[in-house]
mmCIF file of C-alpha atoms in Angstrom:
data_model
loop_
_atom_site.group_PDB
_atom_site.id
_atom_site.type_symbol
_atom_site.label_atom_id
_atom_site.label_comp_id
_atom_site.label_asym_id
_atom_site.label_seq_id
_atom_site.Cartn_x
_atom_site.Cartn_y
_atom_site.Cartn_z
ATOM 1 C CA MET A 66 5.960 3.688 7.640
ATOM 2 C CA ARG A 67 8.599 5.006 10.046
ATOM 3 C CA ALA A 68 7.153 3.355 13.136
ATOM 4 C CA VAL A 69 5.644 0.214 11.637
ATOM 5 C CA SER A 70 8.236 -0.819 9.086
ATOM 6 C CA LEU A 71 11.540 1.101 8.748
ATOM 7 C CA SER A 72 12.308 1.046 12.459
ATOM 8 C CA VAL A 73 11.519 -2.662 12.850
ATOM 9 C CA ASP A 74 13.855 -5.574 12.191
ATOM 10 C CA PRO A 75 14.854 -7.151 9.883
ATOM 11 C CA ALA A 76 14.741 -4.011 7.687
ATOM 12 C CA PHE A 77 16.074 -1.694 10.402
ATOM 13 C CA SER A 78 19.288 -3.692 10.935
ATOM 14 C CA ASP A 79 19.864 -4.030 7.206
ATOM 15 C CA LEU A 80 19.478 -0.277 6.702
ATOM 16 C CA LYS A 81 21.865 0.476 9.579
ATOM 17 C CA ASP A 82 24.540 -1.954 8.407
ATOM 18 C CA ASN A 83 24.473 -1.838 4.620
ATOM 19 C CA PHE A 84 23.009 1.458 3.463
ATOM 20 C CA ILE A 85 23.637 5.171 3.588
ATOM 21 C CA CYS A 86 20.169 6.584 4.204
ATOM 22 C CA GLY A 87 18.599 9.818 3.105
ATOM 23 C CA TYR A 88 15.236 11.362 2.382
ATOM 24 C CA THR A 89 13.580 14.249 0.643
ATOM 25 C CA ASP A 90 10.171 15.858 1.016
ATOM 26 C CA ILE A 91 8.193 15.535 -2.225
ATOM 27 C CA LYS A 92 5.181 17.681 -1.331
ATOM 28 C CA HIS A 93 5.891 19.996 -4.306
ATOM 29 C CA LYS A 94 6.367 17.200 -6.858
ATOM 30 C CA TRP A 95 3.548 16.856 -9.382
ATOM 31 C CA TYR A 96 3.111 13.137 -8.703
ATOM 32 C CA CYS A 97 2.821 13.565 -4.924
ATOM 33 C CA GLY A 98 -0.573 12.649 -3.501
ATOM 34 C CA LYS A 99 -2.447 13.743 -0.431
ATOM 35 C CA SER A 100 -2.403 12.104 2.942
ATOM 36 C CA GLY A 101 -3.904 12.211 6.390
ATOM 37 C CA LYS A 102 -1.706 13.768 9.042
ATOM 38 C CA HIS A 103 0.854 11.534 10.776
ATOM 39 C CA GLU A 104 2.572 13.189 13.709
ATOM 40 C CA VAL A 105 5.313 11.600 15.776
ATOM 41 C CA ASP A 106 3.022 11.750 18.820
ATOM 42 C CA SER A 107 0.065 10.092 17.082
ATOM 43 C CA VAL A 108 -0.732 6.421 16.595
ATOM 44 C CA ALA A 109 0.391 4.478 13.530
ATOM 45 C CA VAL A 110 -1.555 1.780 11.703
ATOM 46 C CA ASP A 111 -0.122 -0.860 9.423
ATOM 47 C CA THR A 112 -1.556 -1.265 5.961
ATOM 48 C CA SER A 113 -1.046 -3.324 2.816
ATOM 49 C CA ASN A 114 2.106 -3.312 0.705
ATOM 50 C CA GLY A 115 2.111 -0.697 -2.020
ATOM 51 C CA ALA A 116 -0.607 1.447 -0.440
ATOM 52 C CA GLY A 117 -0.074 5.204 -0.855
ATOM 53 C CA PRO A 118 2.378 4.961 -3.794
ATOM 54 C CA HIS A 119 2.113 8.684 -4.570
ATOM 55 C CA ASN A 120 3.151 9.711 -1.066
ATOM 56 C CA ILE A 121 6.247 7.632 -0.461
ATOM 57 C CA GLN A 122 8.812 5.893 -2.637
ATOM 58 C CA MET A 123 11.804 3.996 -1.284
ATOM 59 C CA PHE A 124 14.748 3.832 -3.675
ATOM 60 C CA MET A 125 17.690 1.494 -3.365
ATOM 61 C CA LEU A 126 20.580 3.004 -5.292
ATOM 62 C CA SER A 127 24.117 2.018 -6.087
ATOM 63 C CA ALA A 128 26.699 4.479 -4.760
ATOM 64 C CA ASP A 129 26.764 6.295 -8.121
ATOM 65 C CA GLY A 130 22.989 6.887 -8.047
ATOM 66 C CA THR A 131 21.952 4.014 -10.326
ATOM 67 C CA VAL A 132 18.495 2.720 -9.424
ATOM 68 C CA LEU A 133 18.611 -0.919 -8.306
ATOM 69 C CA ASN A 134 15.123 -1.195 -6.879
ATOM 70 C CA CYS A 135 12.224 1.015 -5.835
ATOM 71 C CA LEU A 136 9.213 0.330 -3.647
ATOM 72 C CA PRO A 137 6.157 2.555 -4.079
ATOM 73 C CA GLY A 138 4.075 3.201 -0.947
ATOM 74 C CA TYR A 139 4.112 1.343 2.350
ATOM 75 C CA TRP A 140 5.878 -2.046 2.717
ATOM 76 C CA CYS A 141 6.021 -4.192 5.819
ATOM 77 C CA SER A 142 9.436 -4.777 7.328
ATOM 78 C CA GLN A 143 9.995 -8.418 6.370
ATOM 79 C CA ASP A 144 8.907 -7.817 2.758
ATOM 80 C CA LEU A 145 11.009 -4.674 2.535
ATOM 81 C CA ASN A 146 13.987 -6.728 3.677
ATOM 82 C CA LEU A 147 13.577 -9.158 0.764
ATOM 83 C CA GLU A 148 13.724 -6.211 -1.616
ATOM 84 C CA LEU A 149 16.812 -4.803 0.107
ATOM 85 C CA GLU A 150 18.465 -8.193 -0.492
ATOM 86 C CA LEU A 151 17.522 -8.059 -4.169
ATOM 87 C CA ALA A 152 19.059 -4.590 -4.397
ATOM 88 C CA SER A 153 22.244 -5.968 -2.875
ATOM 89 C CA ASP A 154 22.346 -8.747 -5.513
ATOM 90 C CA LEU A 155 21.752 -6.250 -8.312
ATOM 91 C CA ASN A 156 24.445 -3.959 -6.958
ATOM 92 C CA LYS A 157 26.971 -6.790 -7.341
ATOM 93 C CA VAL A 158 25.857 -7.228 -10.954
ATOM 94 C CA TRP A 159 26.102 -3.468 -11.587
ATOM 95 C CA LEU A 160 29.631 -3.290 -10.149
ATOM 96 C CA ASP A 161 30.887 -6.433 -11.940
ATOM 97 C CA PRO A 162 33.590 -5.275 -14.391
ATOM 98 C CA ASN A 163 33.419 -8.526 -16.375
ATOM 99 C CA LEU A 164 29.844 -7.973 -17.599
ATOM 100 C CA SER A 165 28.828 -5.806 -20.554
ATOM 101 C CA GLN A 166 25.994 -3.271 -20.206
ATOM 102 C CA GLY A 167 23.758 -5.561 -22.285
ATOM 103 C CA GLN A 168 24.474 -8.535 -20.042
ATOM 104 C CA LYS A 169 23.849 -6.472 -16.932
ATOM 105 C CA ASP A 170 20.511 -5.219 -18.267
ATOM 106 C CA LYS A 171 19.436 -8.753 -19.114
ATOM 107 C CA ILE A 172 20.286 -10.025 -15.642
ATOM 108 C CA PHE A 173 18.464 -7.035 -14.117
ATOM 109 C CA VAL A 174 15.256 -7.862 -15.989
ATOM 110 C CA GLN A 175 15.487 -11.562 -15.127
ATOM 111 C CA LYS A 176 16.120 -10.930 -11.458
ATOM 112 C CA GLN A 177 13.275 -8.426 -11.160
ATOM 113 C CA LEU A 178 10.746 -10.731 -12.835
ATOM 114 C CA ASN A 179 11.964 -13.900 -11.132
ATOM 115 C CA HIS A 180 11.705 -12.191 -7.779
ATOM 116 C CA ILE A 181 7.916 -12.077 -8.211
ATOM 117 C CA LEU A 182 7.862 -15.873 -8.149
ATOM 118 C CA ASP A 183 10.157 -15.979 -5.147
ATOM 119 C CA HIS A 184 7.871 -13.887 -2.974
ATOM 120 C CA PRO A 185 6.404 -15.866 -0.088
ATOM 121 C CA MET A 186 2.645 -16.279 0.193
ATOM 122 C CA SER A 187 2.563 -13.888 3.145
ATOM 123 C CA MET A 188 4.050 -11.134 0.959
ATOM 124 C CA ILE A 189 1.542 -11.775 -1.811
ATOM 125 C CA GLN A 190 -1.299 -11.542 0.712
ATOM 126 C CA HIS A 191 0.154 -8.285 2.076
ATOM 127 C CA SER A 192 0.321 -6.934 -1.477
ATOM 128 C CA LYS A 193 -3.308 -7.267 -2.531
ATOM 129 C CA MET A 194 -4.519 -3.967 -3.963
ATOM 130 C CA GLN A 195 -7.021 -2.256 -1.677
ATOM 131 C CA GLY A 196 -10.587 -1.441 -2.713
ATOM 132 C CA PHE A 197 -10.089 2.310 -3.119
ATOM 133 C CA ASP A 198 -7.047 1.717 -5.352
ATOM 134 C CA ARG A 199 -8.956 -0.846 -7.439
ATOM 135 C CA ASN A 200 -11.785 1.665 -7.879
ATOM 136 C CA ALA A 201 -9.320 4.287 -9.105
ATOM 137 C CA GLU A 202 -7.984 1.803 -11.658
ATOM 138 C CA PHE A 203 -11.501 0.970 -12.855
ATOM 139 C CA LYS A 204 -12.056 4.652 -13.666
ATOM 140 C CA LYS A 205 -9.237 4.759 -16.227
ATOM 141 C CA ASN A 206 -10.252 4.855 -19.870
ATOM 142 C CA TYR A 207 -7.683 2.281 -20.863
ATOM 143 C CA ILE A 208 -6.578 -1.086 -19.548
ATOM 144 C CA PRO A 209 -3.754 -0.250 -17.169
ATOM 145 C CA ASP A 210 -0.735 -2.485 -16.643
ATOM 146 C CA THR A 211 -2.061 -3.226 -13.158
ATOM 147 C CA VAL A 212 -4.688 -5.504 -14.705
ATOM 148 C CA SER A 213 -4.004 -9.219 -14.899
ATOM 149 C CA ASN A 214 -7.268 -10.205 -16.589
ATOM 150 C CA PRO A 215 -8.423 -7.598 -19.168
ATOM 151 C CA GLN A 216 -11.656 -9.466 -19.945
ATOM 152 C CA LEU A 217 -12.796 -9.443 -16.330
ATOM 153 C CA PHE A 218 -11.619 -5.858 -15.962
ATOM 154 C CA LEU A 219 -13.820 -4.755 -18.857
ATOM 155 C CA GLU A 220 -16.816 -6.618 -17.486
ATOM 156 C CA GLN A 221 -16.421 -5.076 -14.040
ATOM 157 C CA ALA A 222 -15.585 -1.608 -15.346
ATOM 158 C CA THR A 223 -19.112 -1.052 -16.690
ATOM 159 C CA GLY A 224 -20.174 2.485 -16.000
ATOM 160 C CA HIS A 225 -16.671 3.839 -15.851
ATOM 161 C CA ILE A 226 -15.275 2.924 -19.196
ATOM 162 C CA ASN A 227 -16.257 4.448 -22.535
ATOM 163 C CA ASN A 228 -18.358 2.202 -24.784
ATOM 164 C CA ASN A 229 -16.158 2.803 -27.829
ATOM 165 C CA PHE A 230 -13.183 1.658 -25.880
ATOM 166 C CA ARG A 231 -14.956 -1.361 -24.415
ATOM 167 C CA ASN A 232 -16.243 -2.523 -27.793
ATOM 168 C CA ALA A 233 -12.909 -2.018 -29.471
ATOM 169 C CA ALA A 234 -11.139 -3.865 -26.738
ATOM 170 C CA PHE A 235 -13.622 -6.750 -26.757
ATOM 171 C CA ASN A 236 -13.705 -7.023 -30.534
ATOM 172 C CA ASN A 237 -9.969 -7.022 -30.898
ATOM 173 C CA ASN A 238 -9.168 -8.828 -27.679
ATOM 174 C CA ALA A 239 -6.817 -5.958 -27.412
ATOM 175 C CA ASN A 240 -5.621 -3.110 -25.365
ATOM 176 C CA ALA A 241 -6.899 0.246 -26.524
ATOM 177 C CA ILE A 242 -6.395 3.903 -25.805
ATOM 178 C CA LEU A 243 -8.943 6.564 -26.609
ATOM 179 C CA ASN A 244 -8.210 9.712 -28.579
ATOM 180 C CA THR A 245 -9.447 13.012 -27.201
ATOM 181 C CA ASP A 246 -12.539 12.809 -29.456
ATOM 182 C CA ASN A 247 -13.374 9.417 -27.879
ATOM 183 C CA SER A 248 -12.412 7.448 -30.988
ATOM 184 C CA VAL A 249 -10.072 4.557 -30.465
ATOM 185 C CA ASP A 250 -6.457 5.135 -31.340
ATOM 186 C CA PRO A 251 -5.688 2.269 -33.796
ATOM 187 C CA SER A 252 -2.009 2.345 -32.959
ATOM 188 C CA SER A 253 -2.856 1.480 -29.382
ATOM 189 C CA LEU A 254 -4.516 -1.789 -30.334
ATOM 190 C CA ARG A 255 -2.278 -4.645 -29.543
ATOM 191 C CA LEU A 256 -2.939 -8.192 -28.490
ATOM 192 C CA THR A 257 -2.986 -8.718 -24.779
ATOM 193 C CA ARG A 258 -2.147 -12.047 -23.322
ATOM 194 C CA LEU A 259 -2.290 -12.991 -19.735
ATOM 195 C CA ASN A 260 1.182 -12.903 -18.321
ATOM 196 C CA PRO A 261 2.202 -16.526 -17.529
ATOM 197 C CA VAL A 262 3.486 -15.414 -14.173
ATOM 198 C CA THR A 263 0.108 -13.844 -13.406
ATOM 199 C CA LEU A 264 -1.717 -16.963 -14.533
ATOM 200 C CA TYR A 265 0.499 -19.084 -12.344
ATOM 201 C CA ARG A 266 -0.062 -16.873 -9.356
ATOM 202 C CA GLN A 267 -3.802 -16.673 -9.843
ATOM 203 C CA ARG A 268 -4.165 -20.392 -10.251
ATOM 204 C CA GLN A 269 -1.809 -21.405 -7.529
ATOM 205 C CA LYS A 270 -2.326 -18.720 -4.990
ATOM 206 C CA GLN A 271 -5.819 -17.401 -5.645
ATOM 207 C CA VAL A 272 -5.063 -13.707 -5.518
ATOM 208 C CA ASP A 273 -7.153 -10.900 -6.996
ATOM 209 C CA PRO A 274 -8.777 -12.244 -10.193
ATOM 210 C CA ILE A 275 -8.650 -8.862 -11.964
ATOM 211 C CA PHE A 276 -5.668 -6.921 -10.667
ATOM 212 C CA LYS A 277 -2.066 -7.854 -10.142
ATOM 213 C CA THR A 278 -0.758 -7.568 -6.638
ATOM 214 C CA THR A 279 1.412 -4.540 -5.926
ATOM 215 C CA ASP A 280 4.560 -6.658 -5.534
ATOM 216 C CA GLU A 281 4.070 -7.855 -9.111
ATOM 217 C CA ILE A 282 3.253 -4.379 -10.461
ATOM 218 C CA PHE A 283 6.383 -2.700 -9.166
ATOM 219 C CA HIS A 284 8.726 -5.528 -10.230
ATOM 220 C CA GLU A 285 7.323 -5.439 -13.766
ATOM 221 C CA ARG A 286 7.761 -1.678 -13.886
ATOM 222 C CA MET A 287 11.289 -1.972 -12.526
ATOM 223 C CA ALA A 288 12.100 -4.584 -15.186
ATOM 224 C CA ALA A 289 11.262 -1.978 -17.822
ATOM 225 C CA ASN A 290 13.945 0.351 -16.413
ATOM 226 C CA PRO A 291 17.176 -1.620 -16.061
ATOM 227 C CA PHE A 292 20.046 0.187 -14.380
ATOM 228 C CA ILE A 293 19.038 3.762 -15.109
ATOM 229 C CA SER A 294 20.270 6.717 -13.115
ATOM 230 C CA PHE A 295 18.090 8.248 -10.437
ATOM 231 C CA ASP A 296 17.898 11.508 -12.409
ATOM 232 C CA GLN A 297 16.369 9.702 -15.389
ATOM 233 C CA PHE A 298 13.942 7.579 -13.386
ATOM 234 C CA ASP A 299 10.324 8.464 -14.205
ATOM 235 C CA THR A 300 8.843 8.361 -10.715
ATOM 236 C CA GLY A 301 5.487 9.758 -11.885
ATOM 237 C CA SER A 302 4.882 6.814 -14.214
ATOM 238 C CA PHE A 303 6.288 4.349 -11.730
ATOM 239 C CA VAL A 304 3.756 5.275 -9.017
ATOM 240 C CA SER A 305 0.785 5.694 -11.321
ATOM 241 C CA TYR A 306 -1.756 3.362 -9.814
ATOM 242 C CA GLY A 307 -4.549 3.742 -7.318
ATOM 243 C CA THR A 308 -5.903 6.811 -5.651
ATOM 244 C CA ASP A 309 -3.706 9.810 -4.898
ATOM 245 C CA HIS A 310 -5.417 10.421 -1.571
ATOM 246 C CA TYR A 311 -4.485 8.122 1.244
ATOM 247 C CA ASP A 312 -5.715 8.417 4.817
ATOM 248 C CA LYS A 313 -5.984 5.708 7.452
ATOM 249 C CA GLY A 314 -7.476 8.231 9.870
ATOM 250 C CA GLU A 315 -4.721 7.940 12.480
ATOM 251 C CA SER A 316 -5.127 11.616 13.354
ATOM 252 C CA LYS A 317 -8.681 10.864 14.558
ATOM 253 C CA MET A 318 -7.551 8.048 16.831
ATOM 254 C CA GLY A 319 -6.844 8.205 20.533
ATOM 255 C CA PRO A 320 -3.463 7.201 22.028
ATOM 256 C CA ASN A 321 -4.271 3.500 21.735
ATOM 257 C CA GLY A 322 -5.914 3.563 18.353
ATOM 258 C CA ASN A 323 -9.581 3.789 19.383
ATOM 259 C CA LYS A 324 -11.459 5.916 16.912
ATOM 260 C CA PHE A 325 -14.433 8.220 17.504
ATOM 261 C CA THR A 326 -17.022 7.649 14.808
ATOM 262 C CA ALA A 327 -20.698 8.506 14.341
ATOM 263 C CA LYS A 328 -21.546 4.809 14.631
ATOM 264 C CA LYS A 329 -19.688 4.592 17.886
ATOM 265 C CA ALA A 330 -21.475 7.686 19.170
ATOM 266 C CA VAL A 331 -24.859 6.183 18.266
ATOM 267 C CA GLY A 332 -23.901 2.948 20.011
ATOM 268 C CA SER A 333 -22.896 4.892 23.102
ATOM 269 C CA ILE A 334 -26.208 6.776 23.184
ATOM 270 C CA PHE A 335 -28.122 3.510 22.796
ATOM 271 C CA ARG A 336 -26.249 1.996 25.727
ATOM 272 C CA GLN A 337 -26.982 4.997 27.902
ATOM 273 C CA VAL A 338 -30.665 4.983 26.969
ATOM 274 C CA LEU A 339 -30.869 1.233 27.450
ATOM 275 C CA ASN A 340 -29.358 1.459 30.907
ATOM 276 C CA GLN A 341 -32.248 3.716 31.957
ATOM 277 C CA THR A 342 -34.902 1.253 30.828
ATOM 278 C CA PRO A 343 -36.245 -2.017 32.187
ATOM 279 C CA LEU A 344 -34.509 -3.775 29.260
ATOM 280 C CA ALA A 345 -31.034 -3.127 30.709
ATOM 281 C CA PRO A 346 -30.787 -6.413 32.663
ATOM 282 C CA ALA A 347 -31.967 -8.385 29.616
ATOM 283 C CA TYR A 348 -29.371 -6.783 27.363
ATOM 284 C CA SER A 349 -26.613 -7.354 29.927
ATOM 285 C CA LEU A 350 -27.649 -10.978 30.158
ATOM 286 C CA TYR A 351 -27.578 -11.246 26.352
ATOM 287 C CA GLN A 352 -24.078 -9.793 26.217
ATOM 288 C CA PHE A 353 -22.856 -12.014 29.017
ATOM 289 C CA GLY A 354 -24.404 -15.129 27.471
ATOM 290 C CA SER A 355 -23.016 -14.534 23.994
ATOM 291 C CA GLY A 356 -19.649 -13.250 25.117
ATOM 292 C CA ASN A 357 -20.392 -10.278 22.913
ATOM 293 C CA ASN A 358 -18.524 -7.293 24.277
ATOM 294 C CA HIS A 359 -17.704 -5.310 21.146
ATOM 295 C CA PHE A 360 -18.478 -1.999 22.753
ATOM 296 C CA VAL A 361 -16.220 -2.659 25.712
ATOM 297 C CA SER A 362 -13.334 -4.023 23.659
ATOM 298 C CA ALA A 363 -13.563 -1.122 21.243
ATOM 299 C CA GLU A 364 -13.122 1.334 24.076
ATOM 300 C CA SER A 365 -10.205 -0.543 25.575
ATOM 301 C CA ASN A 366 -8.287 -1.190 22.355
ATOM 302 C CA MET B 176 -48.410 1.091 25.432
ATOM 303 C CA HIS B 177 -46.627 3.931 23.630
ATOM 304 C CA LYS B 178 -43.611 3.562 25.976
ATOM 305 C CA TYR B 179 -43.483 -0.182 25.293
ATOM 306 C CA LYS B 180 -43.293 0.440 21.528
ATOM 307 C CA ILE B 181 -40.348 2.803 21.969
ATOM 308 C CA PHE B 182 -38.494 0.150 23.989
ATOM 309 C CA GLN B 183 -39.323 -2.422 21.335
ATOM 310 C CA ILE B 184 -37.914 -0.214 18.552
ATOM 311 C CA ILE B 185 -34.746 0.525 20.515
ATOM 312 C CA PHE B 186 -34.210 -3.143 21.308
ATOM 313 C CA LEU B 187 -34.734 -4.242 17.696
ATOM 314 C CA THR B 188 -32.398 -1.507 16.435
ATOM 315 C CA ILE B 189 -29.672 -2.657 18.811
ATOM 316 C CA LEU B 190 -30.126 -6.262 17.728
ATOM 317 C CA CYS B 191 -29.850 -5.214 14.070
ATOM 318 C CA PHE B 192 -26.701 -3.238 14.844
ATOM 319 C CA GLU B 193 -25.184 -6.165 16.703
ATOM 320 C CA PHE B 194 -25.833 -8.733 14.002
ATOM 321 C CA SER B 195 -25.403 -6.541 10.923
ATOM 322 C CA GLY B 196 -21.621 -6.547 11.131
ATOM 323 C CA LEU B 197 -21.542 -2.749 11.283
ATOM 324 C CA ASN B 198 -19.678 -2.940 14.541
ATOM 325 C CA SER B 199 -16.924 -4.927 12.823
ATOM 326 C CA VAL B 200 -15.163 -1.598 12.311
ATOM 327 C CA TYR B 201 -13.897 -2.256 15.795
ATOM 328 C CA ALA B 202 -12.114 -5.401 14.631
ATOM 329 C CA ALA B 203 -8.445 -5.144 15.496
ATOM 330 C CA LYS B 204 -6.058 -3.537 13.023
ATOM 331 C CA GLN B 205 -2.437 -3.514 13.991
ATOM 332 C CA VAL B 206 -2.275 -0.181 15.739
ATOM 333 C CA ILE B 207 0.971 1.109 17.203
ATOM 334 C CA SER B 208 0.223 3.321 20.176
ATOM 335 C CA THR B 209 1.642 6.833 20.504
ATOM 336 C CA GLY B 210 4.425 6.035 22.972
ATOM 337 C CA ILE B 211 5.804 3.228 20.814
ATOM 338 C CA VAL B 212 5.579 5.390 17.674
ATOM 339 C CA GLU B 213 7.641 8.112 19.347
ATOM 340 C CA GLU B 214 10.184 5.582 20.577
ATOM 341 C CA ARG B 215 10.568 3.922 17.161
ATOM 342 C CA VAL B 216 10.829 7.204 15.257
ATOM 343 C CA LYS B 217 13.483 8.296 17.748
ATOM 344 C CA ASP B 218 15.416 5.038 17.166
ATOM 345 C CA LEU B 219 15.100 5.438 13.413
ATOM 346 C CA THR B 220 16.322 9.013 13.367
ATOM 347 C CA THR B 221 19.075 8.720 15.978
ATOM 348 C CA GLN B 222 20.593 5.341 15.140
ATOM 349 C CA ILE B 223 20.613 6.134 11.420
ATOM 350 C CA HIS B 224 21.846 9.427 10.010
ATOM 351 C CA TRP B 225 19.428 10.634 7.326
ATOM 352 C CA TYR B 226 21.047 12.742 4.635
ATOM 353 C CA LYS B 227 18.927 15.343 2.889
ATOM 354 C CA ASN B 228 21.204 15.783 -0.096
ATOM 355 C CA LEU B 229 21.536 12.879 -2.535
ATOM 356 C CA LYS B 230 24.922 13.998 -3.881
ATOM 357 C CA GLU B 231 26.277 14.066 -0.353
ATOM 358 C CA ALA B 232 24.832 10.606 0.325
ATOM 359 C CA GLU B 233 26.452 9.323 -2.888
ATOM 360 C CA ALA B 234 29.863 10.613 -1.815
ATOM 361 C CA ILE B 235 29.570 8.917 1.588
ATOM 362 C CA ALA B 236 28.280 5.695 -0.014
ATOM 363 C CA LYS B 237 31.244 5.595 -2.400
ATOM 364 C CA ALA B 238 33.679 6.194 0.453
ATOM 365 C CA GLN B 239 32.118 3.470 2.608
ATOM 366 C CA ASN B 240 31.380 1.080 -0.272
ATOM 367 C CA LYS B 241 27.685 0.970 0.598
ATOM 368 C CA MET B 242 24.391 1.346 -1.228
ATOM 369 C CA ILE B 243 21.964 4.215 -0.739
ATOM 370 C CA PHE B 244 18.459 3.950 0.683
ATOM 371 C CA TRP B 245 16.741 7.087 -0.576
ATOM 372 C CA VAL B 246 13.205 7.828 0.615
ATOM 373 C CA GLN B 247 10.957 10.265 -1.189
ATOM 374 C CA MET B 248 8.162 11.081 1.197
ATOM 375 C CA LEU B 249 5.398 13.518 1.972
ATOM 376 C CA GLY B 250 6.738 15.284 5.063
ATOM 377 C CA ASP B 251 9.795 14.852 7.274
ATOM 378 C CA ILE B 252 11.340 11.662 8.595
ATOM 379 C CA ASP B 253 11.491 13.095 12.131
ATOM 380 C CA GLY B 254 8.372 15.250 12.030
ATOM 381 C CA GLY B 255 4.871 15.308 10.609
ATOM 382 C CA THR B 256 4.218 13.321 7.456
#
């Protein structure tokens, strides 16, 4: 995050010019996840927006500590910059003496939700939930707010989700939460409709058919918390999606990002064995003819 | 004959590996090499002062009429994360 996003323009310049910056280590917080090791003298790898939400949260606050915006997990620099701009807009609303608290809250909600539609296609593509985070969502025994299509979610969640819950949800076309004895809590049954914004995005932009993208998830969650103070902000709920363990394996990479794996080791042994056999010239010819030099490029990356 | 069969098995295994897509793990991700990481982290932590106390950051933000960018992270901004 430091080397791939925060220190890169346009976000870097915006942070330098318009923000007072600070940080805190959250390793002792209950909502903090686990992560692979990232040292200053190791390589860094970019990832998708919203990945690793338990391990990093970036708050944009007004000077009095009111939360204007918050990004869970990693965000690429250009997408982060759009959210810094939104925070700047919301700060003007928050500081406007001519608006009532009710008016400010209403504008906050509108701006957060409308911002989803303003995101460029590149940001939406960067924000697709990764496979390991989707799997973690499938294991929940309720339909989480990260789901855009509950019907498809229930179909795909076979094996993870309790039958009582699935039947209740199907029969009622509803959201449902299980009691501790595995019966369905009737108070949790409520009609679920596909969010029109989600429908629009799925139709127009062909994103994940089951899950919302992370840019949509965090804006919806922000919209539920208009202008609250940092002390009252429920970070644990805000970051509750996906797996709590995140590791891109940078610590296992060499200085240029090449990674030692068992597969690579096997490939290396095969090459060495092959070079000692009469098949070596044939294989070289095959590689030369097809332009296939995966092994070489992997070493030199 | 026995030696020929071993060569045949090795050759077929390599062909399977080549065409199975298993070696696609080598496909390029955007990797920032160690030197650049060090340089960027240095820029980030020297060109921007990172407060560790939110109340202190709030006081400075009020005085300078700025917003606050507050990062909650696993680890240290200038060390291991």
